[in-house]
Coordinates of C-alpha atoms in Angstrom, one line a residue:
Chain A
M1 CA -50.4 -103.8 -50.2
S2 CA -52.2 -103.8 -47.0
V3 CA -51.3 -103.7 -43.2
T4 CA -52.7 -106.3 -40.8
A5 CA -54.5 -104.9 -38.0
Q6 CA -53.6 -105.9 -34.8
S7 CA -56.4 -107.6 -32.8
D8 CA -56.5 -105.3 -29.8
P9 CA -59.5 -105.3 -27.6
E10 CA -58.8 -102.0 -26.4
N11 CA -59.6 -99.7 -28.8
T12 CA -57.4 -96.4 -28.5
C13 CA -59.3 -94.5 -31.3
P14 CA -61.3 -92.3 -29.0
N15 CA -58.1 -90.8 -27.6
A16 CA -56.1 -90.6 -30.6
F17 CA -56.5 -86.9 -30.9
I18 CA -53.9 -84.1 -31.2
E19 CA -54.2 -80.8 -29.4
V20 CA -51.6 -78.0 -29.8
A21 CA -51.7 -74.7 -28.1
G22 CA -49.4 -71.6 -28.8
V23 CA -46.5 -73.9 -29.2
A24 CA -43.4 -71.4 -30.3
K25 CA -39.8 -72.7 -30.9
T26 CA -36.8 -71.1 -31.7
F27 CA -33.5 -72.0 -33.2
G28 CA -31.0 -69.4 -32.5
K29 CA -32.1 -66.3 -34.2
V30 CA -34.6 -68.6 -36.2
R31 CA -38.1 -68.6 -35.4
A32 CA -39.1 -72.3 -36.3
L33 CA -42.5 -72.1 -34.7
A34 CA -44.6 -68.9 -34.0
G35 CA -47.0 -70.0 -31.8
V36 CA -49.1 -73.0 -33.4
N37 CA -52.7 -73.9 -32.6
L38 CA -53.9 -77.0 -34.0
E39 CA -56.8 -79.5 -33.2
V40 CA -56.9 -83.0 -35.0
E41 CA -59.7 -85.5 -34.6
P42 CA -59.2 -89.0 -34.2
G43 CA -59.2 -91.6 -37.1
I44 CA -58.3 -89.1 -39.9
V45 CA -55.7 -88.4 -42.3
F46 CA -54.1 -84.8 -41.4
A47 CA -51.9 -83.1 -43.6
L48 CA -49.8 -80.4 -42.7
L49 CA -48.9 -78.5 -46.0
G50 CA -46.2 -76.1 -46.3
P51 CA -42.9 -75.3 -48.1
N52 CA -39.4 -76.0 -47.1
G53 CA -38.4 -74.2 -43.9
S54 CA -41.9 -73.3 -43.0
G55 CA -42.0 -75.6 -39.5
K56 CA -43.3 -78.8 -40.4
T57 CA -40.6 -81.0 -39.3
T58 CA -40.2 -78.9 -36.1
L59 CA -43.9 -79.5 -35.3
V60 CA -43.5 -83.0 -35.9
K61 CA -40.6 -83.1 -33.8
V62 CA -42.7 -81.3 -30.8
L63 CA -45.6 -84.1 -31.3
T64 CA -43.4 -86.8 -31.4
T65 CA -41.3 -85.9 -27.8
L66 CA -38.2 -85.3 -29.8
L67 CA -38.0 -81.4 -29.4
R68 CA -39.2 -79.1 -26.7
P69 CA -41.2 -76.2 -27.4
D70 CA -40.2 -73.2 -26.1
T71 CA -43.6 -72.1 -24.8
G72 CA -47.0 -73.6 -25.6
T73 CA -48.4 -77.1 -24.7
A74 CA -49.2 -80.2 -27.0
R75 CA -51.1 -83.1 -26.1
V76 CA -51.1 -86.2 -28.2
G77 CA -53.6 -88.6 -27.3
G78 CA -54.5 -86.8 -24.2
F79 CA -51.1 -87.0 -23.1
D80 CA -48.6 -84.1 -22.4
V81 CA -45.7 -84.2 -24.8
I82 CA -43.1 -82.9 -22.0
G83 CA -44.7 -84.3 -19.0
Q84 CA -45.8 -87.6 -20.0
A85 CA -43.4 -88.0 -22.9
S86 CA -43.4 -92.0 -22.3
E87 CA -47.0 -92.3 -22.4
V88 CA -47.1 -90.3 -25.8
R89 CA -44.2 -92.7 -27.3
N90 CA -46.2 -95.8 -26.4
I91 CA -49.1 -94.7 -28.9
I92 CA -47.2 -93.0 -31.9
G93 CA -45.1 -94.2 -34.4
L94 CA -42.7 -92.0 -36.4
A95 CA -41.3 -92.2 -39.9
G96 CA -39.2 -89.0 -40.1
Q97 CA -37.9 -87.4 -43.1
Y98 CA -35.0 -89.4 -43.7
P99 CA -35.1 -93.5 -43.5
A100 CA -33.9 -94.3 -40.0
V101 CA -33.0 -97.7 -40.3
D102 CA -29.8 -99.5 -39.0
E103 CA -27.8 -100.2 -42.0
N104 CA -25.8 -103.0 -40.6
L105 CA -28.9 -105.0 -39.3
T106 CA -31.2 -107.0 -41.8
G107 CA -34.7 -105.8 -42.4
R108 CA -35.9 -108.6 -40.1
E109 CA -33.7 -107.6 -37.3
N110 CA -34.5 -103.7 -37.8
L111 CA -38.2 -104.9 -37.1
E112 CA -37.9 -107.1 -34.3
M113 CA -35.3 -104.6 -32.4
I114 CA -38.1 -101.9 -32.7
G115 CA -40.9 -104.6 -31.7
R116 CA -38.7 -105.2 -28.4
L117 CA -38.1 -101.6 -27.6
Y118 CA -41.9 -101.2 -27.8
H119 CA -41.9 -104.1 -25.2
L120 CA -44.2 -106.4 -27.3
G121 CA -41.9 -109.4 -26.0
R122 CA -39.4 -111.6 -27.9
G123 CA -42.0 -113.9 -29.6
R124 CA -44.5 -111.1 -30.7
A125 CA -41.9 -109.1 -31.9
R126 CA -40.7 -111.9 -34.5
D127 CA -44.3 -112.4 -35.4
R128 CA -45.0 -108.7 -35.9
A129 CA -41.9 -108.5 -38.0
V130 CA -42.6 -111.2 -40.5
E131 CA -46.3 -109.7 -40.9
L132 CA -44.8 -106.4 -41.6
L133 CA -42.0 -107.9 -43.9
D134 CA -44.9 -109.5 -45.6
S135 CA -47.1 -106.6 -46.3
F136 CA -44.6 -104.3 -47.2
D137 CA -43.3 -106.8 -49.9
L138 CA -40.1 -107.1 -48.1
S139 CA -39.9 -110.9 -47.3
D140 CA -37.4 -111.5 -50.1
V141 CA -34.7 -109.2 -48.8
A142 CA -35.8 -109.7 -45.1
N143 CA -32.7 -111.2 -44.8
R144 CA -30.4 -108.9 -46.2
R145 CA -28.6 -106.1 -44.6
A146 CA -30.5 -102.9 -44.9
K147 CA -27.2 -101.5 -46.4
T148 CA -27.6 -103.0 -49.6
Y149 CA -31.4 -101.7 -50.0
S150 CA -32.3 -99.2 -52.5
G151 CA -33.7 -95.9 -51.4
G152 CA -37.4 -97.2 -52.2
L153 CA -36.6 -100.4 -50.1
R154 CA -35.5 -98.3 -47.4
R155 CA -38.4 -96.1 -47.1
R156 CA -40.8 -99.1 -46.9
L157 CA -38.8 -100.8 -44.1
D158 CA -38.6 -97.3 -42.4
L159 CA -42.4 -97.2 -42.6
A160 CA -43.0 -100.7 -41.5
A161 CA -40.7 -99.9 -38.6
A162 CA -43.0 -96.9 -37.5
L163 CA -46.2 -99.4 -37.6
V164 CA -44.7 -102.1 -35.7
A165 CA -46.7 -101.4 -32.6
N166 CA -49.5 -100.6 -34.7
P167 CA -49.6 -97.0 -33.0
P168 CA -53.2 -95.3 -33.0
I169 CA -51.0 -92.3 -34.3
L170 CA -48.7 -92.5 -37.0
F171 CA -46.6 -89.7 -37.8
L172 CA -45.2 -89.3 -41.3
D173 CA -42.8 -86.4 -42.1
E174 CA -42.5 -85.8 -45.8
P175 CA -43.1 -89.7 -46.4
T176 CA -43.3 -89.6 -50.6
T177 CA -40.3 -87.2 -50.7
G178 CA -38.0 -88.9 -53.3
L179 CA -40.4 -92.1 -54.0
D180 CA -41.1 -93.0 -57.6
P181 CA -44.6 -92.6 -58.6
R182 CA -45.4 -96.6 -57.8
S183 CA -44.2 -96.4 -54.3
R184 CA -45.8 -93.2 -53.7
L185 CA -49.2 -94.6 -54.9
N186 CA -48.5 -97.7 -52.5
L187 CA -47.7 -95.4 -49.7
W188 CA -50.8 -93.7 -50.1
E189 CA -52.9 -97.1 -49.9
I190 CA -51.2 -97.9 -46.6
I191 CA -52.0 -94.6 -45.3
K192 CA -55.6 -94.8 -46.2
D193 CA -55.5 -98.0 -44.7
Q194 CA -54.4 -96.7 -41.5
A195 CA -57.3 -94.3 -41.3
K196 CA -59.6 -96.9 -42.1
Q197 CA -58.4 -98.9 -38.7
C198 CA -59.4 -95.8 -37.0
N199 CA -55.6 -94.8 -36.7
S200 CA -54.9 -91.0 -37.1
V201 CA -52.1 -90.5 -39.5
F202 CA -50.3 -87.0 -39.2
L203 CA -48.4 -86.3 -42.4
T204 CA -46.3 -83.3 -43.5
T205 CA -45.8 -82.9 -47.2
Q206 CA -45.0 -80.0 -49.5
Y207 CA -47.1 -81.8 -52.6
L208 CA -50.6 -80.1 -52.9
E209 CA -51.8 -83.2 -54.8
E210 CA -50.8 -85.3 -51.8
A211 CA -52.8 -83.4 -49.6
D212 CA -55.7 -82.9 -51.6
R213 CA -55.8 -86.8 -52.5
L214 CA -55.2 -88.5 -48.9
A215 CA -56.1 -85.8 -46.1
D216 CA -59.6 -85.4 -44.5
H217 CA -58.2 -82.2 -43.0
I218 CA -55.5 -79.8 -44.0
A219 CA -53.7 -77.2 -42.3
I220 CA -51.6 -74.7 -44.0
I221 CA -48.2 -73.9 -42.6
D222 CA -46.1 -70.8 -43.5
N223 CA -43.3 -69.1 -41.5
G224 CA -44.1 -71.5 -38.1
A225 CA -47.6 -70.4 -38.0
I226 CA -50.8 -72.2 -39.5
I227 CA -52.2 -69.7 -41.8
Q228 CA -55.5 -71.8 -43.0
Q229 CA -57.0 -75.0 -42.3
G230 CA -60.1 -77.0 -43.3
T231 CA -61.1 -79.7 -45.8
S232 CA -59.8 -79.8 -49.2
Q233 CA -63.0 -78.2 -50.2
E234 CA -63.4 -75.8 -47.8
L235 CA -60.1 -74.4 -48.4
K236 CA -60.7 -74.4 -52.2
D237 CA -64.0 -72.7 -51.5
C238 CA -62.6 -70.4 -49.3
C239 CA -59.7 -69.1 -51.1
G240 CA -58.8 -70.9 -53.9
G241 CA -60.3 -68.7 -56.7
E242 CA -62.9 -70.3 -58.9
T243 CA -63.3 -72.8 -61.7
H244 CA -61.3 -71.6 -65.1
V245 CA -62.0 -72.5 -68.7
K246 CA -58.8 -73.3 -70.3
M247 CA -58.2 -73.7 -74.3
R248 CA -55.3 -74.2 -76.3
L249 CA -55.5 -73.1 -80.2
A250 CA -54.5 -75.1 -83.1
D251 CA -53.0 -72.3 -84.8
R252 CA -51.7 -69.5 -82.4
T253 CA -51.6 -66.8 -85.0
Q254 CA -55.5 -66.7 -84.8
M255 CA -54.8 -65.4 -81.2
Q256 CA -56.5 -62.0 -82.0
K257 CA -59.2 -63.3 -83.8
A258 CA -60.1 -65.8 -81.1
L259 CA -59.9 -63.1 -78.2
D260 CA -62.3 -60.7 -80.2
A261 CA -64.6 -63.7 -80.6
L262 CA -64.4 -64.8 -76.8
R263 CA -64.9 -60.9 -75.5
E264 CA -68.7 -61.2 -75.6
I265 CA -68.6 -64.2 -73.3
A266 CA -66.0 -63.8 -71.2
P267 CA -65.6 -59.8 -70.5
E268 CA -63.0 -59.8 -67.9
N269 CA -59.9 -61.4 -66.3
M270 CA -58.9 -63.1 -69.6
Y271 CA -55.5 -64.4 -69.4
Q272 CA -53.5 -65.3 -72.6
N273 CA -50.2 -66.8 -73.4
P274 CA -49.5 -65.9 -77.1
E275 CA -46.5 -68.1 -77.3
M276 CA -48.0 -71.2 -76.5
G277 CA -51.9 -70.0 -77.7
E278 CA -53.3 -70.3 -74.8
I279 CA -56.4 -68.6 -73.3
S280 CA -58.3 -68.9 -69.9
F281 CA -60.8 -67.3 -68.1
P282 CA -63.1 -67.8 -64.9
A283 CA -66.1 -70.0 -65.8
P284 CA -68.2 -70.0 -62.5
D285 CA -71.0 -71.8 -64.6
G286 CA -69.0 -74.9 -65.1
T287 CA -69.5 -77.2 -68.1
A288 CA -72.0 -74.9 -69.9
V289 CA -69.3 -72.6 -70.9
L290 CA -67.7 -75.1 -73.0
S291 CA -70.5 -75.4 -75.7
T292 CA -70.5 -71.5 -75.9
V293 CA -66.9 -71.2 -76.7
V294 CA -66.5 -73.8 -79.3
R295 CA -69.9 -72.2 -81.0
S296 CA -68.2 -68.6 -80.7
L297 CA -64.7 -69.7 -82.1
D298 CA -66.6 -72.1 -84.6
A299 CA -68.5 -68.8 -85.9
V300 CA -65.3 -66.8 -86.7
G301 CA -63.3 -70.0 -87.9
V302 CA -60.9 -70.6 -85.1
E303 CA -59.9 -74.1 -84.7
L304 CA -59.1 -75.7 -80.9
A305 CA -56.3 -78.1 -80.1
E306 CA -57.6 -78.5 -76.5
L307 CA -60.6 -77.2 -74.6
S308 CA -61.0 -78.1 -70.6
L309 CA -62.3 -76.7 -67.3
K310 CA -59.8 -76.4 -64.6
E311 CA -61.0 -76.9 -61.2
P312 CA -59.5 -74.8 -58.5
T313 CA -56.6 -76.8 -56.9
L314 CA -54.6 -76.4 -53.4
D315 CA -51.6 -74.9 -55.6
D316 CA -54.1 -71.9 -56.1
V317 CA -55.2 -71.8 -52.7
F318 CA -51.8 -72.0 -51.3
L319 CA -50.7 -69.1 -53.9
A320 CA -53.9 -67.1 -52.9
I321 CA -53.1 -67.4 -49.1
T322 CA -49.4 -67.3 -49.0
G323 CA -48.5 -65.1 -52.0
H324 CA -46.2 -67.9 -53.2
V325 CA -45.9 -71.3 -54.3
A326 CA -45.5 -74.3 -52.2
E327 CA -43.3 -76.7 -54.0
E328 CA -40.0 -75.7 -54.0
V329 CA -36.8 -77.4 -55.2
P330 CA -35.6 -79.5 -52.5
E331 CA -32.7 -78.3 -50.4
T332 CA -29.7 -80.1 -50.6
D333 CA -29.3 -82.2 -47.4
T334 CA -26.4 -81.6 -45.2
S335 CA -27.5 -83.9 -42.3
M336 CA -27.1 -87.1 -44.3
K337 CA -23.1 -87.5 -44.7
S338 CA -22.6 -90.8 -44.8
G339 CA -19.8 -91.8 -42.8
S340 CA -18.7 -95.4 -41.8
G341 CA -15.6 -96.3 -40.3
Chain B
M1 CA -41.1 -100.4 -10.3
L2 CA -39.9 -104.0 -10.9
K3 CA -41.4 -104.1 -14.2
N4 CA -39.7 -101.0 -15.0
V5 CA -36.4 -102.1 -13.9
S6 CA -36.9 -105.6 -15.8
Q7 CA -37.8 -103.4 -18.9
T8 CA -35.0 -101.2 -18.6
I9 CA -32.5 -104.2 -18.5
S10 CA -34.2 -105.5 -21.6
D11 CA -33.7 -102.3 -23.6
I12 CA -30.3 -102.1 -22.7
G13 CA -29.8 -105.6 -23.9
V14 CA -31.6 -105.0 -27.3
M15 CA -29.4 -101.7 -27.8
S16 CA -26.3 -103.8 -26.7
Q17 CA -27.0 -106.5 -29.1
R18 CA -27.4 -104.3 -31.8
D19 CA -24.1 -102.6 -31.3
I20 CA -22.5 -106.0 -30.8
R21 CA -23.8 -107.0 -34.2
R22 CA -22.3 -104.0 -36.0
Y23 CA -18.9 -104.8 -34.3
F24 CA -19.2 -108.5 -35.9
R25 CA -20.8 -107.1 -39.2
L26 CA -18.2 -104.1 -40.0
P27 CA -14.6 -106.0 -40.3
Q28 CA -13.0 -102.4 -39.8
L29 CA -14.4 -102.0 -36.1
L30 CA -13.4 -105.1 -34.5
I31 CA -11.6 -107.5 -36.7
T32 CA -9.0 -105.1 -38.5
N33 CA -8.6 -103.8 -35.0
I34 CA -7.8 -106.9 -33.6
I35 CA -5.2 -107.6 -36.7
L36 CA -3.8 -104.2 -36.1
N37 CA -3.1 -104.9 -32.7
V38 CA -1.7 -108.2 -33.0
V39 CA 0.8 -107.0 -35.5
L40 CA 1.6 -104.0 -33.5
L41 CA 2.3 -106.1 -30.6
L42 CA 4.4 -108.7 -32.5
L43 CA 6.5 -105.8 -34.3
F44 CA 7.1 -103.6 -30.9
N45 CA 8.1 -106.9 -29.5
Y46 CA 10.8 -108.2 -32.1
V47 CA 11.6 -104.6 -33.1
F48 CA 12.1 -102.4 -30.2
G49 CA 12.5 -105.6 -27.8
G50 CA 16.2 -105.6 -28.0
A51 CA 16.9 -101.9 -27.8
I52 CA 14.7 -100.5 -25.0
Q53 CA 16.2 -101.0 -21.6
T54 CA 13.9 -102.3 -19.1
G55 CA 16.0 -103.1 -16.3
G56 CA 16.6 -106.4 -16.6
V57 CA 13.1 -107.7 -17.3
A58 CA 12.0 -109.1 -20.5
Y59 CA 10.7 -106.5 -22.8
I60 CA 7.2 -108.4 -23.7
Q61 CA 7.0 -108.7 -19.8
Y62 CA 7.5 -105.2 -19.6
F63 CA 5.5 -104.2 -22.4
L64 CA 2.4 -106.6 -22.9
P65 CA 0.7 -104.9 -19.6
G66 CA 1.0 -101.8 -21.3
F67 CA -0.3 -103.0 -24.5
L68 CA -3.3 -104.3 -22.9
V69 CA -4.5 -100.9 -21.6
Q70 CA -3.0 -99.5 -24.7
S71 CA -5.7 -101.7 -26.8
V72 CA -8.6 -100.5 -24.3
V73 CA -7.7 -96.9 -24.8
F74 CA -7.5 -96.6 -28.3
G75 CA -10.4 -98.9 -28.6
S76 CA -12.6 -96.3 -26.8
T77 CA -12.5 -94.0 -29.7
Q78 CA -14.9 -96.4 -31.7
T79 CA -17.5 -95.2 -29.0
S80 CA -17.6 -92.1 -30.3
V81 CA -17.6 -92.5 -33.9
G82 CA -20.5 -95.1 -33.3
I83 CA -22.7 -92.6 -31.4
S84 CA -21.9 -89.9 -33.7
E85 CA -23.0 -92.2 -36.6
D86 CA -26.4 -92.8 -35.2
L87 CA -26.8 -88.9 -34.5
S88 CA -25.5 -87.8 -38.0
K89 CA -27.9 -90.7 -39.6
G90 CA -31.1 -89.7 -37.8
L91 CA -31.5 -93.0 -36.1
I92 CA -31.3 -91.1 -32.8
D93 CA -34.9 -89.8 -33.7
R94 CA -36.4 -93.0 -34.0
F95 CA -34.9 -94.6 -30.6
R96 CA -35.6 -91.2 -28.8
S97 CA -39.5 -91.6 -30.4
L98 CA -39.7 -95.1 -29.1
P99 CA -41.0 -96.0 -25.3
M100 CA -37.8 -97.5 -24.5
A101 CA -35.4 -96.7 -21.4
R102 CA -34.0 -93.2 -22.0
S103 CA -30.3 -94.5 -20.6
A104 CA -30.6 -97.6 -22.8
F105 CA -29.2 -95.7 -26.1
L106 CA -25.8 -95.0 -24.3
S107 CA -25.5 -97.9 -21.7
G108 CA -26.3 -100.3 -24.7
R109 CA -23.5 -98.9 -26.4
V110 CA -21.4 -99.1 -23.4
V111 CA -22.3 -102.8 -22.6
A112 CA -21.3 -103.9 -26.1
D113 CA -17.9 -102.1 -25.6
T114 CA -17.4 -103.9 -22.5
L115 CA -17.9 -107.1 -24.5
R116 CA -15.5 -105.8 -27.1
Y117 CA -12.7 -104.9 -24.5
L118 CA -13.0 -108.5 -23.0
I119 CA -12.3 -110.2 -26.5
L120 CA -9.6 -107.8 -27.2
V121 CA -8.0 -108.2 -24.2
A122 CA -8.3 -112.0 -23.9
L123 CA -6.8 -112.2 -27.5
M124 CA -3.7 -109.8 -26.5
I125 CA -3.0 -112.0 -23.7
A126 CA -3.4 -115.2 -25.7
V127 CA -0.7 -113.6 -28.5
G128 CA 1.4 -112.4 -25.5
Y129 CA 1.9 -115.9 -24.2
A130 CA 2.8 -117.3 -27.7
A131 CA 5.6 -114.6 -27.5
G132 CA 6.5 -115.6 -24.3
F133 CA 4.8 -113.6 -21.6
R134 CA 3.6 -115.1 -18.7
F135 CA 1.5 -114.2 -15.6
Q136 CA 4.0 -114.5 -12.9
G137 CA 1.7 -113.6 -10.1
G138 CA -0.7 -116.6 -10.6
F139 CA -4.5 -116.6 -11.7
F140 CA -6.0 -114.3 -9.3
P141 CA -4.0 -111.3 -9.9
A142 CA -4.5 -112.1 -13.6
F143 CA -8.1 -112.1 -13.4
A144 CA -8.3 -109.0 -11.3
G145 CA -5.6 -107.1 -13.6
V146 CA -8.1 -108.0 -16.7
W147 CA -10.8 -106.6 -15.0
L148 CA -9.1 -103.6 -13.9
I149 CA -8.5 -103.0 -17.4
I150 CA -12.2 -103.4 -18.5
L151 CA -13.0 -101.0 -15.8
F152 CA -10.8 -98.3 -17.2
G153 CA -12.0 -99.2 -20.8
I154 CA -15.7 -98.6 -19.4
A155 CA -14.5 -95.3 -17.6
L156 CA -12.9 -94.2 -21.1
T157 CA -15.9 -95.5 -22.9
W158 CA -18.0 -92.6 -21.0
V159 CA -15.4 -90.3 -22.4
G160 CA -16.1 -91.5 -25.8
V161 CA -19.7 -91.3 -25.3
F162 CA -19.5 -87.8 -24.3
I163 CA -17.2 -86.7 -27.3
G164 CA -19.7 -88.8 -29.8
I165 CA -22.7 -87.1 -28.7
S166 CA -21.1 -83.8 -28.5
V167 CA -19.6 -83.7 -32.1
K168 CA -22.4 -85.6 -34.0
D169 CA -20.5 -86.5 -36.9
A170 CA -18.4 -89.6 -37.4
E171 CA -15.3 -87.7 -39.1
T172 CA -15.0 -85.2 -36.3
A173 CA -15.4 -88.0 -33.5
Q174 CA -12.7 -89.9 -34.9
V175 CA -10.1 -87.1 -34.9
A176 CA -11.4 -85.9 -31.4
G177 CA -10.9 -89.3 -30.1
F178 CA -7.2 -89.2 -31.2
V179 CA -6.2 -85.9 -30.2
W180 CA -6.8 -87.0 -26.4
V181 CA -5.7 -90.5 -26.5
F182 CA -2.1 -90.4 -28.2
P183 CA -0.8 -88.1 -25.4
L184 CA -2.4 -90.4 -22.7
V185 CA -0.8 -93.3 -24.2
F186 CA 2.9 -92.0 -25.1
A187 CA 3.1 -89.7 -22.1
S188 CA 2.7 -92.6 -19.6
S189 CA 4.9 -95.6 -18.4
L190 CA 3.3 -97.4 -21.1
Y191 CA 6.3 -97.9 -23.5
V192 CA 9.2 -96.3 -21.7
P193 CA 10.2 -96.2 -18.2
I194 CA 9.2 -92.3 -17.1
E195 CA 12.6 -91.7 -15.6
T196 CA 13.9 -91.1 -19.4
M197 CA 11.6 -88.4 -20.1
P198 CA 12.4 -84.7 -19.8
S199 CA 10.9 -83.3 -16.1
W200 CA 8.0 -81.3 -17.6
L201 CA 6.8 -84.4 -19.2
Q202 CA 7.5 -86.7 -16.2
A203 CA 5.0 -84.4 -14.2
F204 CA 2.2 -85.1 -16.9
A205 CA 2.9 -88.8 -17.3
N206 CA 2.8 -89.1 -13.2
I207 CA -0.6 -87.7 -13.3
N208 CA -1.6 -89.1 -16.5
P209 CA -4.2 -92.4 -15.4
V210 CA -2.5 -94.3 -17.8
T211 CA 0.8 -94.6 -15.6
P212 CA -1.1 -96.0 -12.5
M213 CA -3.3 -98.1 -14.7
V214 CA 0.0 -100.0 -16.4
D215 CA 1.7 -99.8 -13.2
T216 CA -1.0 -101.9 -11.5
I217 CA -1.0 -104.2 -14.3
R218 CA 2.4 -104.9 -14.3
A219 CA 2.7 -105.3 -10.6
L220 CA -0.2 -108.1 -11.0
S221 CA 1.4 -109.7 -13.6
W222 CA 4.9 -109.9 -12.1
G223 CA 3.4 -110.7 -8.6
T224 CA 5.2 -107.5 -7.2
S225 CA 3.6 -105.1 -4.7
I226 CA 1.1 -102.7 -6.4
S227 CA 2.0 -99.9 -4.0
S228 CA -0.7 -97.0 -4.5
S229 CA -1.0 -97.2 -8.4
L230 CA -4.2 -99.2 -7.5
W231 CA -5.7 -96.6 -5.4
K232 CA -4.9 -94.0 -7.9
I233 CA -6.4 -95.7 -10.9
L234 CA -9.6 -96.6 -8.9
V235 CA -10.2 -92.9 -8.3
W236 CA -9.5 -92.3 -11.8
D237 CA -12.0 -94.6 -13.0
L238 CA -14.5 -93.3 -10.6
G239 CA -13.5 -89.7 -11.5
I240 CA -13.8 -90.2 -15.1
I241 CA -17.1 -92.0 -14.8
L242 CA -18.7 -89.5 -12.3
V243 CA -18.1 -86.6 -14.7
C244 CA -18.4 -88.0 -18.1
L245 CA -21.6 -90.0 -17.2
P246 CA -23.8 -87.2 -16.2
L247 CA -22.1 -84.8 -19.2
A248 CA -23.1 -87.5 -21.7
L249 CA -26.5 -87.8 -20.3
R250 CA -27.3 -84.0 -20.3
R251 CA -25.8 -84.1 -23.9
Y252 CA -28.5 -86.4 -24.4
R253 CA -31.3 -84.7 -23.0
L254 CA -30.2 -81.6 -24.7
L255 CA -30.8 -83.0 -28.1
A256 CA -34.5 -81.9 -27.3
Q257 CA -33.5 -78.3 -27.3

């Protein structure tokens, strides 16, 4: 699945940056954003990573002109989100947390409507709808009402709608939440494609793997503030802990025997899970440790079922920085009442 | 400047096209509404027609002008439902992130509703004619009467817009719509002469905008003098729009808070 580039002589890429300074937003007593500072370079995939309720959606809403911050300023593509809201809206596309498609219109009509509201003109809006339906594999269902679409189809239509104007800056609020693995991979391709066309992608996610795989730059948000940012590697280097060697014994009754044998090569921080027969410990030297482990255990007659090196993940980073894990059970959503009539 | 105006008009057009499609695709919104109105009209005419004393005028002659007004008044509750649905389903966020005219979301709905009222009123007149109703004042008073009803509908639509954007939930919008609509329709000269009501209710019926609206349409369709009711209803229309339109726009802007 690929997205056709709009042949636009005016390259908006150099301006497609985002600057956020001291943005705070309070809803009643809830402090959603507590002074966010952020800079996002043009032409990259930027991931805002944080658990539910950390302020991700609020920040996206501020940047897409949907919410006014209480204090602070935010500029998108050089335009102020409050004073120059309509200029901002011209250069952004938004796919919110829940698909925002008109159920009573067909897929094609939805995209044509969005195109006309971006002032593409009737003919161009129609052509663009055809292009997008094609590249998002929606041509077969183009003339069916969105009401009949499955969740995955809706998501795709919603994303196509966000791309109608081929916006220099694309905002995706938890784009893969609730998607099946195949659709998720498709979406990742689309997002990478956008960045290749020098469009910026600003996405939020609570999946560490997603940020790791997609984003050139990651910011971690917790309780309404950015607590760490950098590339995935930088984050792992700074606060992610070390590479671990991890093994599982073929016979877990040999646990004590194995621990004694390993004591010589791994004097500290040995982690054990007797029930699973698992042992792990830091291995700063990397792969060299693997043969040492095998030899030591072989010498005492302990057989291994599994042996691997575990690179630090963003999970470790997140845990190290925030003291809690990022992925939580999604809250049941109350704003999605279906009420037709 | 000119470009802005034409873009705004285009945006309103696109948004009203969307709402019109919705009315034609969801049968419960337009088709069942029409059927309900036709059934009610025929029932009222033939069931109560013989029982209610209307001073020598044929009941359909007395009752149809009011019925036309009623169809528009009830119709305006649909406005709130549609608006609140867009709000609760998050579609509003998409629209608000687009470079479209800010007024287009609300005014597109009002334009679509105006068309809906026209269809409804035209159909009710056709059914009324089949049941014996006649515009005795001739074409121009009838023409003016239809547009006065539509104007009243537009004014009430802004009430509906305000309610829809305030409650943000379709079920509540439905109920909230009926709460204010029922007293307006029944405590007026629409079904029965006001003189037959208790005096406290007469006081309400006299200031109720539905009363001068219905009285005006009756006069126009009977070809009698319209007295002060025309001015009363025009003042009401203007007053309702002047109050509810800014309130609705304010609510719309407050979505960013």
